[in-house]
CSV table of C-alpha atoms and ligand atoms in Angstrom, one decimal:
chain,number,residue,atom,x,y,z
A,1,UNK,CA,66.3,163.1,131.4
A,2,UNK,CA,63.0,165.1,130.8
A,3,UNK,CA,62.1,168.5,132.9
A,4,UNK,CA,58.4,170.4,132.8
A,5,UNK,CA,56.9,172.3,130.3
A,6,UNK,CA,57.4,175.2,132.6
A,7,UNK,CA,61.4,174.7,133.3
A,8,UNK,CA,61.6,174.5,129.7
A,9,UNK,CA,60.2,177.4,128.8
A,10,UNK,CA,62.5,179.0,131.9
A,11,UNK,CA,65.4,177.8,130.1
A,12,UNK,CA,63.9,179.4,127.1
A,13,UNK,CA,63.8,182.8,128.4
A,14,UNK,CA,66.7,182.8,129.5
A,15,UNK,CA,68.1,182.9,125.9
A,16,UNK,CA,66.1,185.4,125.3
A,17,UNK,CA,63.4,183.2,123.2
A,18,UNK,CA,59.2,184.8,124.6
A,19,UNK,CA,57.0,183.0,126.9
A,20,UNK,CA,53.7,183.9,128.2
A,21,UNK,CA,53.9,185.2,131.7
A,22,UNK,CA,52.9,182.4,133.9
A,23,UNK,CA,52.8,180.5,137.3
A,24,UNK,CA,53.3,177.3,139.2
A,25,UNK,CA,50.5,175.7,140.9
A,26,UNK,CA,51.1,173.3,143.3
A,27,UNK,CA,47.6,173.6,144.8
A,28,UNK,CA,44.0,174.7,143.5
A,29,UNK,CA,43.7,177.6,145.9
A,30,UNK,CA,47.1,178.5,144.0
A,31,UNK,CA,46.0,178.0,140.5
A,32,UNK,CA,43.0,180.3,141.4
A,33,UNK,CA,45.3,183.2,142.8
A,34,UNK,CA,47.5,182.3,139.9
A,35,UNK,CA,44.2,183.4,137.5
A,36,UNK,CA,43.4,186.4,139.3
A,37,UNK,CA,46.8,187.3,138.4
A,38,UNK,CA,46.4,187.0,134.9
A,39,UNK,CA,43.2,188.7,134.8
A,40,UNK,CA,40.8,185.4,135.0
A,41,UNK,CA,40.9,184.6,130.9
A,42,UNK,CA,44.5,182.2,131.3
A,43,UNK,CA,45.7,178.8,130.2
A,44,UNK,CA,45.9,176.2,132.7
A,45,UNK,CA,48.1,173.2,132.0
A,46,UNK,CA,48.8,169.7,133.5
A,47,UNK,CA,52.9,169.5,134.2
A,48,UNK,CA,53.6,165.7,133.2
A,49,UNK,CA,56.4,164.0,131.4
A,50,UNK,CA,54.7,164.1,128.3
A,51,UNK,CA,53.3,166.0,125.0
A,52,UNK,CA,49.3,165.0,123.7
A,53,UNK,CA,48.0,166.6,126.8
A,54,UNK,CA,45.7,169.4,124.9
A,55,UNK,CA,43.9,166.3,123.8
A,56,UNK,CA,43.8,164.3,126.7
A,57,UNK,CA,42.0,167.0,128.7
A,58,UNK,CA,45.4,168.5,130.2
A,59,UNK,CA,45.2,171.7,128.9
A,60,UNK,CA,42.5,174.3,128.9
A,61,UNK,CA,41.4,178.4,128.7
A,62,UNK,CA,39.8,179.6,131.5
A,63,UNK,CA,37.8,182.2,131.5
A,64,UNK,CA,37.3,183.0,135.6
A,65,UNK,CA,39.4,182.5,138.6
A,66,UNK,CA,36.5,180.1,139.8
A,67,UNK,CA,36.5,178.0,137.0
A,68,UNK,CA,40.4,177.4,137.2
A,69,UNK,CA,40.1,176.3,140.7
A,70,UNK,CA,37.3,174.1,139.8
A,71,UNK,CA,39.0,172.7,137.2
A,72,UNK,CA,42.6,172.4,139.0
A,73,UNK,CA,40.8,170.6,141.7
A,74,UNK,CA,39.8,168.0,139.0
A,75,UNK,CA,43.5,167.9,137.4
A,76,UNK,CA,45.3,167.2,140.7
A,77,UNK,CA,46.0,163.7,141.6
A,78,UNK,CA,44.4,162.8,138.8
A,79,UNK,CA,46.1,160.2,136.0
A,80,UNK,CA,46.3,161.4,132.5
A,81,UNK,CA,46.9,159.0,129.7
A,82,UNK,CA,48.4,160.0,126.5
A,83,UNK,CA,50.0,158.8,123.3
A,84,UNK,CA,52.4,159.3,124.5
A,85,UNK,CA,52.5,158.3,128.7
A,86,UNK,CA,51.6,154.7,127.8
A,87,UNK,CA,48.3,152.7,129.4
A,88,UNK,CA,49.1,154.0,132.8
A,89,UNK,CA,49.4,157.4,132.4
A,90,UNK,CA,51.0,159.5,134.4
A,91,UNK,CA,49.5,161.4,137.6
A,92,UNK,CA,49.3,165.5,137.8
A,93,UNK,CA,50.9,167.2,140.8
A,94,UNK,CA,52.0,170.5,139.2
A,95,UNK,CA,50.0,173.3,137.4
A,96,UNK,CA,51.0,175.6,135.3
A,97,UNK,CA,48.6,178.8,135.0
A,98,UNK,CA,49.2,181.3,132.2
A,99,UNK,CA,48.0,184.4,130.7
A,100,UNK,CA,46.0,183.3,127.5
A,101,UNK,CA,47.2,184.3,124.4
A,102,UNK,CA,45.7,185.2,120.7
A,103,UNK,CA,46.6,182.9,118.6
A,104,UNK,CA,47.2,183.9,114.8
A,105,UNK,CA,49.3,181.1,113.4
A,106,UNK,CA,51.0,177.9,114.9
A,107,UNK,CA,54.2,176.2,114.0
A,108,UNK,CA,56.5,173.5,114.9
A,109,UNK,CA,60.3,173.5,115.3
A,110,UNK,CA,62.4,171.4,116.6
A,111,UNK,CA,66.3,170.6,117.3
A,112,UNK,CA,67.5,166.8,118.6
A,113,UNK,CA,70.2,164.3,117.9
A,114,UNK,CA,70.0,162.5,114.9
A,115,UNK,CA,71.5,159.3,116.0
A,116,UNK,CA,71.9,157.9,112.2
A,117,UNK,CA,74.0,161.0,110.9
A,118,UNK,CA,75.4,161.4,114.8
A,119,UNK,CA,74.5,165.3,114.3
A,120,UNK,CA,71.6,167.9,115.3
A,121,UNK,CA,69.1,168.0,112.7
A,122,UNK,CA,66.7,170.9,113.0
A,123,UNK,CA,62.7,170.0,112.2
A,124,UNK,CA,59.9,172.4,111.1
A,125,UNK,CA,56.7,173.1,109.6
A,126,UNK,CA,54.2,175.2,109.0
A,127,UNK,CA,51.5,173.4,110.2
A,128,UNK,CA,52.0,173.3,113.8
A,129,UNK,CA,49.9,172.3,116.9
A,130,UNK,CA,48.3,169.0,117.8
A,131,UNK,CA,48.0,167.2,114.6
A,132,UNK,CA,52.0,167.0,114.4
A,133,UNK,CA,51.9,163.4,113.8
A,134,UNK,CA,49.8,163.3,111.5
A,135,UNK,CA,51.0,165.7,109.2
A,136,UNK,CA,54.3,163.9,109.7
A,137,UNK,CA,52.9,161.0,108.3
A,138,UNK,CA,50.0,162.1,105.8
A,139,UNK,CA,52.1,165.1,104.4
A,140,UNK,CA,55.7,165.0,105.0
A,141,UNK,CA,56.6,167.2,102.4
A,142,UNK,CA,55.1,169.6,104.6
A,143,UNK,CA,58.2,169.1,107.2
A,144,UNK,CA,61.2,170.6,106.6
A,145,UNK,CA,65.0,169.2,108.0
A,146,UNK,CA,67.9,170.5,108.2
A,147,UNK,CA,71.4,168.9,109.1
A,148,UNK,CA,73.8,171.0,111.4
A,149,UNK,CA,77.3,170.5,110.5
A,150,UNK,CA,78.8,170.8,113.9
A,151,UNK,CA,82.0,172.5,112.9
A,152,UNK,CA,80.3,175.1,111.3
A,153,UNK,CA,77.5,175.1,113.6
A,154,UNK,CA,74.1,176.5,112.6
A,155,UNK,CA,74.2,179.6,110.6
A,156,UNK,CA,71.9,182.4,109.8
A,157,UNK,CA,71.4,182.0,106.3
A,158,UNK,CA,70.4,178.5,107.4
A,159,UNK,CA,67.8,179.5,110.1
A,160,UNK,CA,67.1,182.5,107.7
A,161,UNK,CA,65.7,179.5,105.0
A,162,UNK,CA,63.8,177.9,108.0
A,163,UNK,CA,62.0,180.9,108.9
A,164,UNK,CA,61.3,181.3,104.8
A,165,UNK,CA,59.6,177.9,104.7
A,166,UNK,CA,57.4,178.8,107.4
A,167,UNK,CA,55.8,181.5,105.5
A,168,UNK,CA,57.1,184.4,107.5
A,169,UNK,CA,58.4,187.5,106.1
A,170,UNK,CA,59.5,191.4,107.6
A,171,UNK,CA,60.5,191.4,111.1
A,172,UNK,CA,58.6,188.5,112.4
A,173,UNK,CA,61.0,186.6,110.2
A,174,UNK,CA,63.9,188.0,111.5
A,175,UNK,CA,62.7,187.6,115.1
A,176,UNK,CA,62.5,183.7,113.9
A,177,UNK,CA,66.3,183.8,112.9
A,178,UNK,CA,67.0,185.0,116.3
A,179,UNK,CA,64.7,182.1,118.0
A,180,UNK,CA,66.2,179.4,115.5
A,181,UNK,CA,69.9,180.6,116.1
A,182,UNK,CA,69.3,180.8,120.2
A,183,UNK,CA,67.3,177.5,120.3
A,184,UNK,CA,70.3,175.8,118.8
A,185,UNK,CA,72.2,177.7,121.4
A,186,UNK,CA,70.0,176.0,124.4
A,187,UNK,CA,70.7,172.7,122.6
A,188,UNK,CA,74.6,173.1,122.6
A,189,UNK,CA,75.0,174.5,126.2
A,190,UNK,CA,72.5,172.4,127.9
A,191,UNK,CA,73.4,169.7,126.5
A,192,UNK,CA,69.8,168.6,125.2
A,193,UNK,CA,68.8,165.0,123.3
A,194,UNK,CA,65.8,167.3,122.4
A,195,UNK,CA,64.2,171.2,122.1
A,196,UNK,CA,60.7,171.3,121.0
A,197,UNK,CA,58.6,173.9,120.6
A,198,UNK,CA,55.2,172.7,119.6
A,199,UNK,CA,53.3,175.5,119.0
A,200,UNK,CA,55.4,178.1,118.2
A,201,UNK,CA,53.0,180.8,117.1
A,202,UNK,CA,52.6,184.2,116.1
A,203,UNK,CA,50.1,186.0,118.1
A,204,UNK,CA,46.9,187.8,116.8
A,205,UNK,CA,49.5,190.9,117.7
A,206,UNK,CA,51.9,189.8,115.2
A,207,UNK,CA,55.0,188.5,118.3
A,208,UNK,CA,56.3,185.4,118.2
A,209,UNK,CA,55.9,183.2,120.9
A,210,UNK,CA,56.9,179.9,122.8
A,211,UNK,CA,53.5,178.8,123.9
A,212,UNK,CA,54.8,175.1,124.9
A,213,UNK,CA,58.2,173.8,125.1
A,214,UNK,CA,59.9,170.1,125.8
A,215,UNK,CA,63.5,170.0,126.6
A,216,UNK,CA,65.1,166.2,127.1
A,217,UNK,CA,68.6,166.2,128.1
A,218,UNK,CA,71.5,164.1,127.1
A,219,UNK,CA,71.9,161.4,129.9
A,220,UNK,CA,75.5,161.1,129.4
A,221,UNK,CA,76.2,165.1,129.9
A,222,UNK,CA,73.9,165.2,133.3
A,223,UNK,CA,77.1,165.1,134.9
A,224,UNK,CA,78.5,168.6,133.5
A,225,UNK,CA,75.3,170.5,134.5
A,226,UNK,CA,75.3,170.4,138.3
A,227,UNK,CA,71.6,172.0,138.3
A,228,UNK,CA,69.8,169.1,136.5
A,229,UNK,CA,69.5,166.5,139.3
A,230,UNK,CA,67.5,168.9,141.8
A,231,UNK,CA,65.0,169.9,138.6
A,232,UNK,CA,63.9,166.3,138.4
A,233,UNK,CA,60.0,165.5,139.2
A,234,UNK,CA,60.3,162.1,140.7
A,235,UNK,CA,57.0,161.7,140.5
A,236,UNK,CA,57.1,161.4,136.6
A,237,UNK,CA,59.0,158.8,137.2
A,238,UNK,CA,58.6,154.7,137.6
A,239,UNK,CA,59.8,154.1,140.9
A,240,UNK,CA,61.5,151.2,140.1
A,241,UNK,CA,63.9,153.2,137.9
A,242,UNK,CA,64.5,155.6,140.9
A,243,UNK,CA,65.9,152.9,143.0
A,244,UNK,CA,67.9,151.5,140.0
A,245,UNK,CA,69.3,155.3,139.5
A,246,UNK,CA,70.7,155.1,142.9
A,247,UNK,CA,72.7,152.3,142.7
A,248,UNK,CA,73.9,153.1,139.3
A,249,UNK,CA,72.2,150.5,137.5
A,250,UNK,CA,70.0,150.9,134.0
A,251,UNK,CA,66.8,149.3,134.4
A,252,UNK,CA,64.4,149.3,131.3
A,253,UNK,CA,60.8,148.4,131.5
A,254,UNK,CA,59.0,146.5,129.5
A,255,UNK,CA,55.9,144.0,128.8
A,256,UNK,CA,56.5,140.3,128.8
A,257,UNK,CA,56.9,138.5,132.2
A,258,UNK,CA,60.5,137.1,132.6
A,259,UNK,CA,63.1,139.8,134.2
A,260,UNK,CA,66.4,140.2,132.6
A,261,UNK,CA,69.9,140.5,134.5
A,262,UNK,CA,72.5,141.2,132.3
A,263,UNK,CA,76.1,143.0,132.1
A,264,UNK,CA,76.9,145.3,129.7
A,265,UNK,CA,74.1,147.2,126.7
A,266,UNK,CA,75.0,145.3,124.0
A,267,UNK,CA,74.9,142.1,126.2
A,268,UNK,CA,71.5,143.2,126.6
A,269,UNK,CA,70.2,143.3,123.4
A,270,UNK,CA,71.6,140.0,122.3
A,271,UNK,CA,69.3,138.8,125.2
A,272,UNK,CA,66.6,140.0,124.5
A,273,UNK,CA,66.7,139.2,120.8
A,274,UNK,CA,67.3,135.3,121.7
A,275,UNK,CA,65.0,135.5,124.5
A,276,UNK,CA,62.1,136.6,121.6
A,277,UNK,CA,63.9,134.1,119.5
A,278,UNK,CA,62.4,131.1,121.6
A,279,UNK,CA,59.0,132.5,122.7
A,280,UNK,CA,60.4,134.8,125.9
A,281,UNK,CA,59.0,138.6,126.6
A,282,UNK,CA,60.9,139.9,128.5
A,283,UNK,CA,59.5,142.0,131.4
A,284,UNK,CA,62.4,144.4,131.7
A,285,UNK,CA,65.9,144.5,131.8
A,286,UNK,CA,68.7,145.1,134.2
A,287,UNK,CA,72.3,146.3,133.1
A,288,UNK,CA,74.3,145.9,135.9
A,289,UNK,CA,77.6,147.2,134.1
A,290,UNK,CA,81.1,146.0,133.6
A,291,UNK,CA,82.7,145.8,137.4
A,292,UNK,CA,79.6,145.7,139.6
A,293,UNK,CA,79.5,144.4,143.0
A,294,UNK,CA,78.1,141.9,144.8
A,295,UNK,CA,76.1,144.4,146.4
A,296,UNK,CA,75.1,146.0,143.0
A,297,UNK,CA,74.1,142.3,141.6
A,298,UNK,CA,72.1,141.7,145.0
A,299,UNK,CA,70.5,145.2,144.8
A,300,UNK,CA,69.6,144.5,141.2
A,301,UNK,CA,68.2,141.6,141.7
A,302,UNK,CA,65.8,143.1,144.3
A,303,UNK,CA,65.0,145.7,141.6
A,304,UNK,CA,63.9,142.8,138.9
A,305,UNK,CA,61.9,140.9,141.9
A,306,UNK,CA,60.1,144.1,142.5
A,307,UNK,CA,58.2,144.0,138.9
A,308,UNK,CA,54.9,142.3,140.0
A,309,UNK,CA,55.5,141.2,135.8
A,310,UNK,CA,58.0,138.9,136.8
A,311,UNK,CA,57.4,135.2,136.6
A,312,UNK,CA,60.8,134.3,135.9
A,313,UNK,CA,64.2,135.7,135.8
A,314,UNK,CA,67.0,135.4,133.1
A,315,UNK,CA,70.7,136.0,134.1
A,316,UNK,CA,72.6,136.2,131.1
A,317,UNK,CA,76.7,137.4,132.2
A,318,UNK,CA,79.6,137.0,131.1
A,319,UNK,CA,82.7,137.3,134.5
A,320,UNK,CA,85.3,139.6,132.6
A,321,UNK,CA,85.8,142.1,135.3
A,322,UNK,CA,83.0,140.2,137.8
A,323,UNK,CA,83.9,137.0,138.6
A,324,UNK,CA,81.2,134.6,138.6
A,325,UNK,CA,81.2,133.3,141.4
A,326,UNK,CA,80.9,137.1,143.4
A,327,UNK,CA,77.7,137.1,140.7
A,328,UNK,CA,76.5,133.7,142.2
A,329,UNK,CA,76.7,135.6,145.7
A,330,UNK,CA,74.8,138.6,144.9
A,331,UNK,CA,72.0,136.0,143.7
A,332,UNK,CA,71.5,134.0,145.9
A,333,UNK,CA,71.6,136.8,149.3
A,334,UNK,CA,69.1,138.7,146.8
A,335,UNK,CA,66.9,135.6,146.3
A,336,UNK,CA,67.1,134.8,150.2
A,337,UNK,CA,66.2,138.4,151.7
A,338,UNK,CA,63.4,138.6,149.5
A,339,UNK,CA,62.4,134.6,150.0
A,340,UNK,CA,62.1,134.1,146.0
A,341,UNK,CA,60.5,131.3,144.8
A,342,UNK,CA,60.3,132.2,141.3
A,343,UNK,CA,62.3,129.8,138.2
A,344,UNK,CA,65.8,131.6,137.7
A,345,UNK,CA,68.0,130.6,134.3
A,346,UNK,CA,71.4,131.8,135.0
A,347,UNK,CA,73.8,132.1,132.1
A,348,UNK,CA,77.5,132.3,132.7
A,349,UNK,CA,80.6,132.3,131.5
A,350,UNK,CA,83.8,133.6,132.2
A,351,UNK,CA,86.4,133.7,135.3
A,352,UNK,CA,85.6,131.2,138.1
A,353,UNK,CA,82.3,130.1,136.4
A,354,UNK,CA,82.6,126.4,138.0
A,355,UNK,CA,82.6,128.1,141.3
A,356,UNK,CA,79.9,129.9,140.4
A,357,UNK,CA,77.4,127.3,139.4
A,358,UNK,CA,78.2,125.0,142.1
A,359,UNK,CA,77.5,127.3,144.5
A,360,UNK,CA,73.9,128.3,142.7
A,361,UNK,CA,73.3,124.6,142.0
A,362,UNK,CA,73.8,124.0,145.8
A,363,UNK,CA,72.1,127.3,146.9
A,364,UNK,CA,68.6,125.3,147.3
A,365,UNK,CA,67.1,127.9,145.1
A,366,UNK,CA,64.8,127.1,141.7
A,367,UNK,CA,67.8,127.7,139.3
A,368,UNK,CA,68.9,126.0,136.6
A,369,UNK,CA,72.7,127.0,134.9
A,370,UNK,CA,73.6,126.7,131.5
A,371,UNK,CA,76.7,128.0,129.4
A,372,UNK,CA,74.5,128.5,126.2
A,373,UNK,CA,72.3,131.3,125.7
A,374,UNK,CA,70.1,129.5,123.0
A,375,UNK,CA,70.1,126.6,125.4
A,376,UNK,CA,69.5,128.9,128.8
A,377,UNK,CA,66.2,130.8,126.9
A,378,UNK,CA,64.6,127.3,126.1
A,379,UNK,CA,64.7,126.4,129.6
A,380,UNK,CA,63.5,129.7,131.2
A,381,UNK,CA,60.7,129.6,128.8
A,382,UNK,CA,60.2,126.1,129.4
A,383,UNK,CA,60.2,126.7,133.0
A,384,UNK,CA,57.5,129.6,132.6
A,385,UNK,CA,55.3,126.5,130.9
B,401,GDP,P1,50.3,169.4,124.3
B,401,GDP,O1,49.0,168.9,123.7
B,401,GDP,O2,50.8,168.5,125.5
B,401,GDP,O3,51.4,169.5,123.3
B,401,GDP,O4,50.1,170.8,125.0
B,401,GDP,P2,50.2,172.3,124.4
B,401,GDP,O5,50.9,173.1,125.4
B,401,GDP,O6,50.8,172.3,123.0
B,401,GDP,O7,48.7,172.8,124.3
B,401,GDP,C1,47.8,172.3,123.4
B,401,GDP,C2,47.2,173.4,122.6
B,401,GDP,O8,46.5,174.3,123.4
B,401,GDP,C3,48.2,174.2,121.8
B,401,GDP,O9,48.5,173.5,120.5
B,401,GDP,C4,47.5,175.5,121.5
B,401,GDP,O10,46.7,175.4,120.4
B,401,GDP,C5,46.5,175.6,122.7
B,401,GDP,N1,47.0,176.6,123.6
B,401,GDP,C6,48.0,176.5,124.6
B,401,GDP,N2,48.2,177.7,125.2
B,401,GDP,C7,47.3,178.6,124.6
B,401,GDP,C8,47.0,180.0,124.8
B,401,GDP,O11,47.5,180.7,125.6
B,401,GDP,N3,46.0,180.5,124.1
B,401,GDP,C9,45.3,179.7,123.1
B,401,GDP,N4,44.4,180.3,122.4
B,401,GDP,N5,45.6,178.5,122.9
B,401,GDP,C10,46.5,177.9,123.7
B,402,MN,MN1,52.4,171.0,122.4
């Protein structure tokens, strides 16, 4: 789950790491009040899931209240692509207005999970800012890593090295201890996937600063944190995946044209591989889980059906804990609310699986059942011609 810049840098803060002082816009008027404020010279910057907006035209210094509100007024509703947003970008609806700050130096540091080494692994370089990338991939010697041991956790000699590597020295390198040793902090009790603070810099007054910040928490921890659900922007987010987060189901985009149904991640993957395997692309896919309902099968059926992508859809299931025929139901009420027309492979195997494909094959629908998955990805990309 991602949050805004500015509710990262409130989380920040609030472990005692600096911030510039700053505001939420949610209008222009606001963002030009929001200047005044800050004495006219501020910061404004496009809220979005996503980092590359300085280069995309998301962020800029403002020198009068005038020109912020011109500028806001051009930022709102408007759709900014980065790297990192894919081709459709993603639309502004919040501002965030700050005071403007002297930059003397800019660095980047980072904590997230390492999924390899199944530990936090803390990331930083000297050479912060916008062309992180590309120093990560021209100059990696210039990015330094560290491994937390999570029994010892992160200690100070540790950060104390980080800081070193980053050229600081005196008490701006002690400050930097305290930021490393309270950013890991943020990471353990919030639970985050990812901290990143990209620029941290040290102003042309010699304090260190967070000027932006990413936070990403862990998915599989939202449910210890109470807060998080309220902080989300759905706006940020594809609405398909909304619905899907209602009814519990995980539902990946992706590019290809035939929609996945399947039970169970790993399930999921095999698909997809064998789906590639005989010339599919798969549009998305839709992980209905271990003991879903007919209800949950119909509803994610809708979901897939919703994806103008789709010219096709791929049911690949095995009936542990769903029986195949309760499957077969969900299908075919799905197919007939929504009047679906569209070629549907349906793989399955498992208890009452007979059942099940008689009453698909008898459904009237355009569906074909096979029990092999090699056999069931020929036919849906036959089918899609
Ligand atoms: P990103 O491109 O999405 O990562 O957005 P950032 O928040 O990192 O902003 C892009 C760049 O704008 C930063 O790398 C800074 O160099 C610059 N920037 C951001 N805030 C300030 C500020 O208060 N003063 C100055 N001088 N530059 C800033
Ligand atoms: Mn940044």
């Amino acid at each position: 789950m991602n949050i805004h810049e500015y509710q990262a840098k409130e989380i920040l803060n609030a472990y005692g790491i600096p911030i510039p002082r700053g505001r939420v816009a949610l209008t222009a008027d606001q963002v030009e009040r929001a200047a005044k404020e800050m004495g006219g010279r501020c910061v404004v910057k496009a809220q979005i899931y996503a980092g590359g907006r300085g280069k995309a035209g998301g962020v800029k210094l403002i020198h009068h209240p005038e020109q912020a509100q011109e500028y806001a007024k051009e930022l709102f509703g408007k759709t900014l692509v980065t790297p990192q947003t894919g081709p459709e970008g993603l639309k502004v609806r919040r501002i965030l207005v700050e005071e403007a700050v002297d930059i003397a130096r800019e660095f980047y540091l980072s904590i997230t999970l390492d999924r390899s080494s199944s530990r936090y692994v803390l990331i930083a370089s000297a050479e912060g800012g916008m062309e992180i990338e590309e120093v990560a991939s021209k100059t990696p010697e210039k990015i330094h890593t560290l491994t937390i041991d999570p029994f010892t956790g992160l200690r100070s000699y540790q950060a104390r090295w980080i800081a070193l590597q980053l050229g600081l020295s005196g008490s701006v390198c002690e400050d930097c201890v305290n930021l490393i040793l309270n950013l890991y902090r943020v990471c353990l009790e919030k639970d985050c996937a990812l901290v990143e603070i990209n620029p941290l810099v040290v102003t042309r007054a010699g304090w260190l600063m967070a000027m932006d910040a990413k936070i990403t928490f862990d998915d599989n921890a939202i449910f210890r944190h109470r807060e998080y659900p309220d902080m989300m922007d759905y706006s940020q987010l594809d609405p398909l995946e909304i619905n899907a987060g209602k009814y519990d189901l995980a539902y990946i985009k992706l590019s290809g044209s035939i929609g996945c149904l399947v039970n169970g991640a790993g399930l999921a993957m095999a698909t997809l591989d064998v789906l590639k395997e005989y010339g599919g692309e798969p549009a998305n896919f839709l992980d209905v889980g271990g003991g879903a309902t007919r209800e949950k099968v119909a509803e994610a059926f809708k979901i897939i059906l919703q994806d103008a992508d789709v010219k096709g859809i791929f049911v690949n299931i095995f009936g542990g804990i769903m029986r195949c025929d309760v499957i077969a139901h969900g299908i075919i009420e799905a197919a007939g609310e929504v009047n679906c027309t569209l070629p549907i492979v349906v793989r399955m195997d498992g208890s009452q699986v007979e059942e099940g494909k008689r009453l698909l094959t008898e459904s009237g629908l355009n569906v074909q059942c096979s029990d092999n998955l090699g056999d069931a990805a020929s036919k849906i990309v036959g089918m899609l011609g």
